PDB file of N, CA and C in Angstrom:
ATOM      1  N   GLU A   1    -170.549 -63.268  40.050  1.00 94.00           N
ATOM      2  CA  GLU A   1    -169.982 -62.598  41.195  1.00 94.00           C
ATOM      3  C   GLU A   1    -168.517 -62.981  41.311  1.00 94.00           C
ATOM      4  N   THR A   2    -167.734 -62.102  41.903  1.00 95.00           N
ATOM      5  CA  THR A   2    -166.310 -62.364  42.087  1.00 95.00           C
ATOM      6  C   THR A   2    -166.048 -62.852  43.506  1.00 95.00           C
ATOM      7  N   HIS A   3    -165.424 -64.006  43.604  1.00 96.00           N
ATOM      8  CA  HIS A   3    -165.074 -64.586  44.901  1.00 96.00           C
ATOM      9  C   HIS A   3    -163.564 -64.484  45.085  1.00 96.00           C
ATOM     10  N   HIS A   4    -163.156 -63.973  46.248  1.00 97.00           N
ATOM     11  CA  HIS A   4    -161.740 -63.953  46.615  1.00 97.00           C
ATOM     12  C   HIS A   4    -161.430 -65.244  47.364  1.00 97.00           C
ATOM     13  N   LEU A   5    -160.537 -66.053  46.841  1.00 95.00           N
ATOM     14  CA  LEU A   5    -160.182 -67.323  47.465  1.00 95.00           C
ATOM     15  C   LEU A   5    -159.543 -67.096  48.837  1.00 95.00           C
ATOM     16  N   HIS A   6    -158.652 -66.138  48.913  1.00 95.00           N
ATOM     17  CA  HIS A   6    -158.088 -65.687  50.189  1.00 95.00           C
ATOM     18  C   HIS A   6    -158.744 -64.336  50.454  1.00 95.00           C
ATOM     19  N   PRO A   7    -159.760 -64.313  51.321  1.00 94.00           N
ATOM     20  CA  PRO A   7    -160.555 -63.101  51.512  1.00 94.00           C
ATOM     21  C   PRO A   7    -159.737 -61.867  51.871  1.00 94.00           C
ATOM     22  N   ILE A   8    -160.173 -60.742  51.355  1.00 95.00           N
ATOM     23  CA  ILE A   8    -159.516 -59.472  51.656  1.00 95.00           C
ATOM     24  C   ILE A   8    -159.536 -59.233  53.167  1.00 95.00           C
ATOM     25  N   GLY A   9    -160.606 -59.622  53.834  1.00 94.00           N
ATOM     26  CA  GLY A   9    -160.710 -59.476  55.282  1.00 94.00           C
ATOM     27  C   GLY A   9    -159.693 -60.306  56.049  1.00 94.00           C
ATOM     28  N   ASP A  10    -159.131 -61.323  55.398  1.00 93.00           N
ATOM     29  CA  ASP A  10    -158.072 -62.151  55.992  1.00 93.00           C
ATOM     30  C   ASP A  10    -156.721 -61.788  55.391  1.00 93.00           C
ATOM     31  N   LYS A  11    -156.622 -60.553  54.913  1.00 95.00           N
ATOM     32  CA  LYS A  11    -155.391 -60.006  54.329  1.00 95.00           C
ATOM     33  C   LYS A  11    -155.011 -60.636  52.992  1.00 95.00           C
ATOM     34  N   GLY A  12    -156.013 -61.108  52.259  1.00 96.00           N
ATOM     35  CA  GLY A  12    -155.769 -61.595  50.914  1.00 96.00           C
ATOM     36  C   GLY A  12    -155.743 -60.423  49.944  1.00 96.00           C
ATOM     37  N   PRO A  13    -155.017 -60.546  48.856  1.00 97.00           N
ATOM     38  CA  PRO A  13    -154.912 -59.439  47.904  1.00 97.00           C
ATOM     39  C   PRO A  13    -156.129 -59.319  46.985  1.00 97.00           C
ATOM     40  N   ASP A  14    -156.345 -58.125  46.486  1.00 97.00           N
ATOM     41  CA  ASP A  14    -157.413 -57.864  45.526  1.00 97.00           C
ATOM     42  C   ASP A  14    -156.796 -57.919  44.129  1.00 97.00           C
ATOM     43  N   THR A  15    -156.373 -59.120  43.732  1.00 97.00           N
ATOM     44  CA  THR A  15    -155.708 -59.330  42.446  1.00 97.00           C
ATOM     45  C   THR A  15    -156.421 -60.447  41.686  1.00 97.00           C
ATOM     46  N   PRO A  16    -156.319 -60.443  40.365  1.00 96.00           N
ATOM     47  CA  PRO A  16    -156.984 -61.490  39.573  1.00 96.00           C
ATOM     48  C   PRO A  16    -156.575 -62.911  39.964  1.00 96.00           C
ATOM     49  N   GLU A  17    -155.332 -63.102  40.378  1.00 97.00           N
ATOM     50  CA  GLU A  17    -154.858 -64.432  40.748  1.00 97.00           C
ATOM     51  C   GLU A  17    -155.570 -64.982  41.981  1.00 97.00           C
ATOM     52  N   ASN A  18    -156.242 -64.111  42.724  1.00 97.00           N
ATOM     53  CA  ASN A  18    -156.942 -64.490  43.943  1.00 97.00           C
ATOM     54  C   ASN A  18    -158.462 -64.485  43.746  1.00 97.00           C
ATOM     55  N   MET A  19    -158.914 -64.389  42.512  1.00 96.00           N
ATOM     56  CA  MET A  19    -160.342 -64.251  42.247  1.00 96.00           C
ATOM     57  C   MET A  19    -160.844 -65.290  41.248  1.00 96.00           C
ATOM     58  N   VAL A  20    -162.085 -65.709  41.476  1.00 95.00           N
ATOM     59  CA  VAL A  20    -162.798 -66.513  40.490  1.00 95.00           C
ATOM     60  C   VAL A  20    -164.183 -65.905  40.324  1.00 95.00           C
ATOM     61  N   VAL A  21    -164.672 -65.914  39.108  1.00 93.00           N
ATOM     62  CA  VAL A  21    -166.015 -65.410  38.830  1.00 93.00           C
ATOM     63  C   VAL A  21    -166.946 -66.612  38.793  1.00 93.00           C
ATOM     64  N   VAL A  22    -167.962 -66.557  39.642  1.00 92.00           N
ATOM     65  CA  VAL A  22    -168.887 -67.680  39.802  1.00 92.00           C
ATOM     66  C   VAL A  22    -170.317 -67.155  39.911  1.00 92.00           C
ATOM     67  N   CYS A  23    -171.263 -68.064  39.806  1.00 92.00           N
ATOM     68  CA  CYS A  23    -172.664 -67.677  39.996  1.00 92.00           C
ATOM     69  C   CYS A  23    -172.897 -67.359  41.475  1.00 92.00           C
ATOM     70  N   GLN A  24    -174.035 -66.762  41.772  1.00 95.00           N
ATOM     71  CA  GLN A  24    -174.364 -66.353  43.139  1.00 95.00           C
ATOM     72  C   GLN A  24    -174.378 -67.545  44.097  1.00 95.00           C
ATOM     73  N   LEU A  25    -174.950 -68.668  43.675  1.00 92.00           N
ATOM     74  CA  LEU A  25    -175.008 -69.846  44.536  1.00 92.00           C
ATOM     75  C   LEU A  25    -173.604 -70.364  44.853  1.00 92.00           C
ATOM     76  N   CYS A  26    -172.767 -70.499  43.827  1.00 91.00           N
ATOM     77  CA  CYS A  26    -171.409 -71.001  44.056  1.00 91.00           C
ATOM     78  C   CYS A  26    -170.604 -70.034  44.920  1.00 91.00           C
ATOM     79  N   HIS A  27    -170.864 -68.746  44.779  1.00 94.00           N
ATOM     80  CA  HIS A  27    -170.178 -67.769  45.626  1.00 94.00           C
ATOM     81  C   HIS A  27    -170.515 -68.032  47.095  1.00 94.00           C
ATOM     82  N   LYS A  28    -171.773 -68.265  47.376  1.00 94.00           N
ATOM     83  CA  LYS A  28    -172.181 -68.553  48.760  1.00 94.00           C
ATOM     84  C   LYS A  28    -171.554 -69.854  49.253  1.00 94.00           C
ATOM     85  N   LEU A  29    -171.524 -70.872  48.396  1.00 92.00           N
ATOM     86  CA  LEU A  29    -170.934 -72.149  48.787  1.00 92.00           C
ATOM     87  C   LEU A  29    -169.438 -72.005  49.058  1.00 92.00           C
ATOM     88  N   LEU A  30    -168.747 -71.219  48.238  1.00 93.00           N
ATOM     89  CA  LEU A  30    -167.316 -70.977  48.460  1.00 93.00           C
ATOM     90  C   LEU A  30    -167.089 -70.188  49.743  1.00 93.00           C
ATOM     91  N   ASP A  31    -167.897 -69.166  49.975  1.00 92.00           N
ATOM     92  CA  ASP A  31    -167.756 -68.358  51.192  1.00 92.00           C
ATOM     93  C   ASP A  31    -167.964 -69.195  52.444  1.00 92.00           C
ATOM     94  N   ARG A  32    -168.864 -70.141  52.381  1.00 91.00           N
ATOM     95  CA  ARG A  32    -169.188 -70.969  53.549  1.00 91.00           C
ATOM     96  C   ARG A  32    -168.281 -72.178  53.687  1.00 91.00           C
ATOM     97  N   GLY A  33    -167.469 -72.413  52.685  1.00 88.00           N
ATOM     98  CA  GLY A  33    -166.589 -73.572  52.736  1.00 88.00           C
ATOM     99  C   GLY A  33    -167.265 -74.877  52.387  1.00 88.00           C
ATOM    100  N   SER A  34    -168.420 -74.796  51.730  1.00 91.00           N
ATOM    101  CA  SER A  34    -169.133 -76.010  51.329  1.00 91.00           C
ATOM    102  C   SER A  34    -168.515 -76.646  50.096  1.00 91.00           C
ATOM    103  N   MET A  35    -167.695 -75.875  49.393  1.00 92.00           N
ATOM    104  CA  MET A  35    -167.018 -76.400  48.223  1.00 92.00           C
ATOM    105  C   MET A  35    -165.705 -75.668  48.034  1.00 92.00           C
ATOM    106  N   CYS A  36    -164.822 -76.286  47.275  1.00 91.00           N
ATOM    107  CA  CYS A  36    -163.571 -75.646  46.884  1.00 91.00           C
ATOM    108  C   CYS A  36    -163.235 -76.139  45.483  1.00 91.00           C
ATOM    109  N   ILE A  37    -162.170 -75.603  44.931  1.00 92.00           N
ATOM    110  CA  ILE A  37    -161.750 -75.971  43.580  1.00 92.00           C
ATOM    111  C   ILE A  37    -160.452 -76.749  43.690  1.00 92.00           C
ATOM    112  N   ASP A  38    -160.424 -77.943  43.112  1.00 90.00           N
ATOM    113  CA  ASP A  38    -159.209 -78.751  43.127  1.00 90.00           C
ATOM    114  C   ASP A  38    -158.160 -78.089  42.244  1.00 90.00           C
ATOM    115  N   SER A  39    -156.996 -77.858  42.798  1.00 87.00           N
ATOM    116  CA  SER A  39    -155.950 -77.115  42.092  1.00 87.00           C
ATOM    117  C   SER A  39    -155.337 -77.876  40.927  1.00 87.00           C
ATOM    118  N   LYS A  40    -155.478 -79.184  40.894  1.00 89.00           N
ATOM    119  CA  LYS A  40    -154.878 -79.978  39.818  1.00 89.00           C
ATOM    120  C   LYS A  40    -155.837 -80.236  38.673  1.00 89.00           C
ATOM    121  N   THR A  41    -157.126 -80.350  38.987  1.00 92.00           N
ATOM    122  CA  THR A  41    -158.098 -80.751  37.963  1.00 92.00           C
ATOM    123  C   THR A  41    -159.114 -79.673  37.602  1.00 92.00           C
ATOM    124  N   ASN A  42    -159.168 -78.583  38.395  1.00 91.00           N
ATOM    125  CA  ASN A  42    -160.184 -77.537  38.240  1.00 91.00           C
ATOM    126  C   ASN A  42    -161.591 -78.105  38.380  1.00 91.00           C
ATOM    127  N   ARG A  43    -161.712 -79.144  39.174  1.00 93.00           N
ATOM    128  CA  ARG A  43    -163.023 -79.717  39.458  1.00 93.00           C
ATOM    129  C   ARG A  43    -163.477 -79.259  40.844  1.00 93.00           C
ATOM    130  N   ILE A  44    -164.789 -79.171  40.993  1.00 93.00           N
ATOM    131  CA  ILE A  44    -165.375 -78.745  42.254  1.00 93.00           C
ATOM    132  C   ILE A  44    -165.373 -79.913  43.231  1.00 93.00           C
ATOM    133  N   GLU A  45    -164.919 -79.631  44.439  1.00 91.00           N
ATOM    134  CA  GLU A  45    -165.004 -80.595  45.529  1.00 91.00           C
ATOM    135  C   GLU A  45    -166.037 -80.062  46.508  1.00 91.00           C
ATOM    136  N   HIS A  46    -167.193 -80.688  46.528  1.00 92.00           N
ATOM    137  CA  HIS A  46    -168.250 -80.307  47.461  1.00 92.00           C
ATOM    138  C   HIS A  46    -168.109 -81.188  48.689  1.00 92.00           C
ATOM    139  N   PHE A  47    -168.376 -80.643  49.875  1.00 89.00           N
ATOM    140  CA  PHE A  47    -168.221 -81.441  51.092  1.00 89.00           C
ATOM    141  C   PHE A  47    -169.135 -82.658  51.082  1.00 89.00           C
ATOM    142  N   ASP A  48    -170.223 -82.597  50.341  1.00 91.00           N
ATOM    143  CA  ASP A  48    -171.127 -83.720  50.170  1.00 91.00           C
ATOM    144  C   ASP A  48    -170.862 -84.306  48.791  1.00 91.00           C
ATOM    145  N   SER A  49    -170.128 -85.394  48.745  1.00 91.00           N
ATOM    146  CA  SER A  49    -169.718 -85.948  47.446  1.00 91.00           C
ATOM    147  C   SER A  49    -170.886 -86.434  46.595  1.00 91.00           C
ATOM    148  N   SER A  50    -172.097 -86.522  47.162  1.00 94.00           N
ATOM    149  CA  SER A  50    -173.255 -86.903  46.353  1.00 94.00           C
ATOM    150  C   SER A  50    -173.966 -85.679  45.765  1.00 94.00           C
ATOM    151  N   HIS A  51    -173.485 -84.481  46.103  1.00 92.00           N
ATOM    152  CA  HIS A  51    -174.100 -83.254  45.581  1.00 92.00           C
ATOM    153  C   HIS A  51    -173.909 -83.173  44.068  1.00 92.00           C
ATOM    154  N   GLU A  52    -174.889 -82.635  43.374  1.00 93.00           N
ATOM    155  CA  GLU A  52    -174.862 -82.592  41.904  1.00 93.00           C
ATOM    156  C   GLU A  52    -173.682 -81.829  41.316  1.00 93.00           C
ATOM    157  N   ILE A  53    -173.091 -80.895  42.055  1.00 92.00           N
ATOM    158  CA  ILE A  53    -171.967 -80.137  41.482  1.00 92.00           C
ATOM    159  C   ILE A  53    -170.611 -80.753  41.809  1.00 92.00           C
ATOM    160  N   HIS A  54    -170.573 -81.719  42.716  1.00 94.00           N
ATOM    161  CA  HIS A  54    -169.306 -82.363  43.072  1.00 94.00           C
ATOM    162  C   HIS A  54    -168.700 -83.031  41.841  1.00 94.00           C
ATOM    163  N   GLY A  55    -167.456 -82.714  41.568  1.00 95.00           N
ATOM    164  CA  GLY A  55    -166.754 -83.324  40.446  1.00 95.00           C
ATOM    165  C   GLY A  55    -166.903 -82.601  39.126  1.00 95.00           C
ATOM    166  N   LYS A  56    -167.769 -81.599  39.064  1.00 94.00           N
ATOM    167  CA  LYS A  56    -167.931 -80.852  37.804  1.00 94.00           C
ATOM    168  C   LYS A  56    -166.696 -79.985  37.570  1.00 94.00           C
ATOM    169  N   LYS A  57    -166.308 -79.905  36.332  1.00 94.00           N
ATOM    170  CA  LYS A  57    -165.144 -79.105  35.963  1.00 94.00           C
ATOM    171  C   LYS A  57    -165.573 -77.666  35.719  1.00 94.00           C
ATOM    172  N   ILE A  58    -164.762 -76.725  36.191  1.00 89.00           N
ATOM    173  CA  ILE A  58    -165.032 -75.324  35.919  1.00 89.00           C
ATOM    174  C   ILE A  58    -164.034 -74.808  34.900  1.00 89.00           C
ATOM    175  N   THR A  59    -164.426 -73.802  34.175  1.00 89.00           N
ATOM    176  CA  THR A  59    -163.554 -73.183  33.191  1.00 89.00           C
ATOM    177  C   THR A  59    -163.037 -71.878  33.769  1.00 89.00           C
ATOM    178  N   LEU A  60    -161.738 -71.801  33.921  1.00 87.00           N
ATOM    179  CA  LEU A  60    -161.111 -70.579  34.420  1.00 87.00           C
ATOM    180  C   LEU A  60    -160.644 -69.754  33.227  1.00 87.00           C
ATOM    181  N   LYS A  61    -160.958 -68.469  33.241  1.00 87.00           N
ATOM    182  CA  LYS A  61    -160.610 -67.579  32.134  1.00 87.00           C
ATOM    183  C   LYS A  61    -159.244 -66.925  32.315  1.00 87.00           C
ATOM    184  N   HIS A  62    -158.652 -67.110  33.488  1.00 90.00           N
ATOM    185  CA  HIS A  62    -157.331 -66.548  33.764  1.00 90.00           C
ATOM    186  C   HIS A  62    -156.616 -67.443  34.768  1.00 90.00           C
ATOM    187  N   LEU A  63    -155.335 -67.229  34.941  1.00 92.00           N
ATOM    188  CA  LEU A  63    -154.564 -68.035  35.876  1.00 92.00           C
ATOM    189  C   LEU A  63    -154.918 -67.678  37.315  1.00 92.00           C
ATOM    190  N   ILE A  64    -155.131 -68.695  38.097  1.00 94.00           N
ATOM    191  CA  ILE A  64    -155.420 -68.541  39.517  1.00 94.00           C
ATOM    192  C   ILE A  64    -154.180 -69.001  40.268  1.00 94.00           C
ATOM    193  N   GLY A  65    -153.792 -68.254  41.282  1.00 95.00           N
ATOM    194  CA  GLY A  65    -152.620 -68.617  42.066  1.00 95.00           C
ATOM    195  C   GLY A  65    -152.858 -69.884  42.871  1.00 95.00           C
ATOM    196  N   LEU A  66    -151.953 -70.836  42.730  1.00 94.00           N
ATOM    197  CA  LEU A  66    -152.069 -72.092  43.458  1.00 94.00           C
ATOM    198  C   LEU A  66    -152.168 -71.842  44.963  1.00 94.00           C
ATOM    199  N   ASN A  67    -151.399 -70.890  45.462  1.00 95.00           N
ATOM    200  CA  ASN A  67    -151.428 -70.605  46.896  1.00 95.00           C
ATOM    201  C   ASN A  67    -152.810 -70.144  47.358  1.00 95.00           C
ATOM    202  N   TYR A  68    -153.569 -69.478  46.496  1.00 95.00           N
ATOM    203  CA  TYR A  68    -154.910 -69.026  46.875  1.00 95.00           C
ATOM    204  C   TYR A  68    -155.910 -70.176  46.859  1.00 95.00           C
ATOM    205  N   LEU A  69    -155.781 -71.072  45.881  1.00 92.00           N
ATOM    206  CA  LEU A  69    -156.632 -72.262  45.868  1.00 92.00           C
ATOM    207  C   LEU A  69    -156.364 -73.120  47.098  1.00 92.00           C
ATOM    208  N   LEU A  70    -155.097 -73.260  47.457  1.00 91.00           N
ATOM    209  CA  LEU A  70    -154.744 -74.052  48.627  1.00 91.00           C
ATOM    210  C   LEU A  70    -155.180 -73.376  49.919  1.00 91.00           C
ATOM    211  N   TYR A  71    -155.147 -72.051  49.947  1.00 92.00           N
ATOM    212  CA  TYR A  71    -155.626 -71.327  51.126  1.00 92.00           C
ATOM    213  C   TYR A  71    -157.105 -71.636  51.349  1.00 92.00           C
ATOM    214  N   GLN A  72    -157.891 -71.520  50.285  1.00 90.00           N
ATOM    215  CA  GLN A  72    -159.337 -71.785  50.378  1.00 90.00           C
ATOM    216  C   GLN A  72    -159.585 -73.200  50.884  1.00 90.00           C
ATOM    217  N   LYS A  73    -158.874 -74.157  50.304  1.00 87.00           N
ATOM    218  CA  LYS A  73    -159.067 -75.557  50.675  1.00 87.00           C
ATOM    219  C   LYS A  73    -158.621 -75.797  52.121  1.00 87.00           C
ATOM    220  N   GLY A  74    -157.490 -75.248  52.484  1.00 87.00           N
ATOM    221  CA  GLY A  74    -156.962 -75.443  53.828  1.00 87.00           C
ATOM    222  C   GLY A  74    -157.796 -74.781  54.899  1.00 87.00           C
ATOM    223  N   LYS A  75    -158.348 -73.631  54.591  1.00 84.00           N
ATOM    224  CA  LYS A  75    -159.143 -72.893  55.566  1.00 84.00           C
ATOM    225  C   LYS A  75    -160.368 -73.688  56.006  1.00 84.00           C
ATOM    226  N   PHE A  76    -161.024 -74.309  55.058  1.00 78.00           N
ATOM    227  CA  PHE A  76    -162.272 -74.984  55.366  1.00 78.00           C
ATOM    228  C   PHE A  76    -162.145 -76.505  55.484  1.00 78.00           C
ATOM    229  N   MET A  77    -161.191 -77.088  54.814  1.00 71.00           N
ATOM    230  CA  MET A  77    -161.094 -78.528  54.816  1.00 71.00           C
ATOM    231  C   MET A  77    -159.909 -79.042  55.631  1.00 71.00           C
ATOM    232  N   GLY A  78    -159.122 -78.110  56.168  1.00 70.00           N
ATOM    233  CA  GLY A  78    -158.066 -78.487  57.080  1.00 70.00           C
ATOM    234  C   GLY A  78    -156.800 -79.035  56.468  1.00 70.00           C
ATOM    235  N   TYR A  79    -156.601 -78.819  55.176  1.00 57.00           N
ATOM    236  CA  TYR A  79    -155.347 -79.245  54.570  1.00 57.00           C
ATOM    237  C   TYR A  79    -155.018 -78.333  53.406  1.00 57.00           C
ATOM    238  N   GLY A  80    -153.811 -78.482  52.908  1.00 46.00           N
ATOM    239  CA  GLY A  80    -153.391 -77.713  51.747  1.00 46.00           C
ATOM    240  C   GLY A  80    -152.583 -76.488  52.076  1.00 46.00           C
ATOM    241  N   LEU A  81    -152.505 -76.092  53.323  1.00 45.00           N
ATOM    242  CA  LEU A  81    -151.726 -74.889  53.658  1.00 45.00           C
ATOM    243  C   LEU A  81    -150.280 -75.232  53.852  1.00 45.00           C
TER     244      LEU A  81
END
């Protein structure tokens, strides 16, 4: 599934730099703010650091805009904007 880091409903663009392709579960976790992607390491930051996916590295097939990763992180975790 395609997840928009800065949602279209929040005036985010429908561009590849604002999208990541993830499984259905990760899409739900991203939408709910239960996880985000660290912009420096491409590792998953889950709000529960003991969760099995916390710290796992993801493979991005295209460049993601830093501002969109920071938007996602700031929206739910209160920093990065």
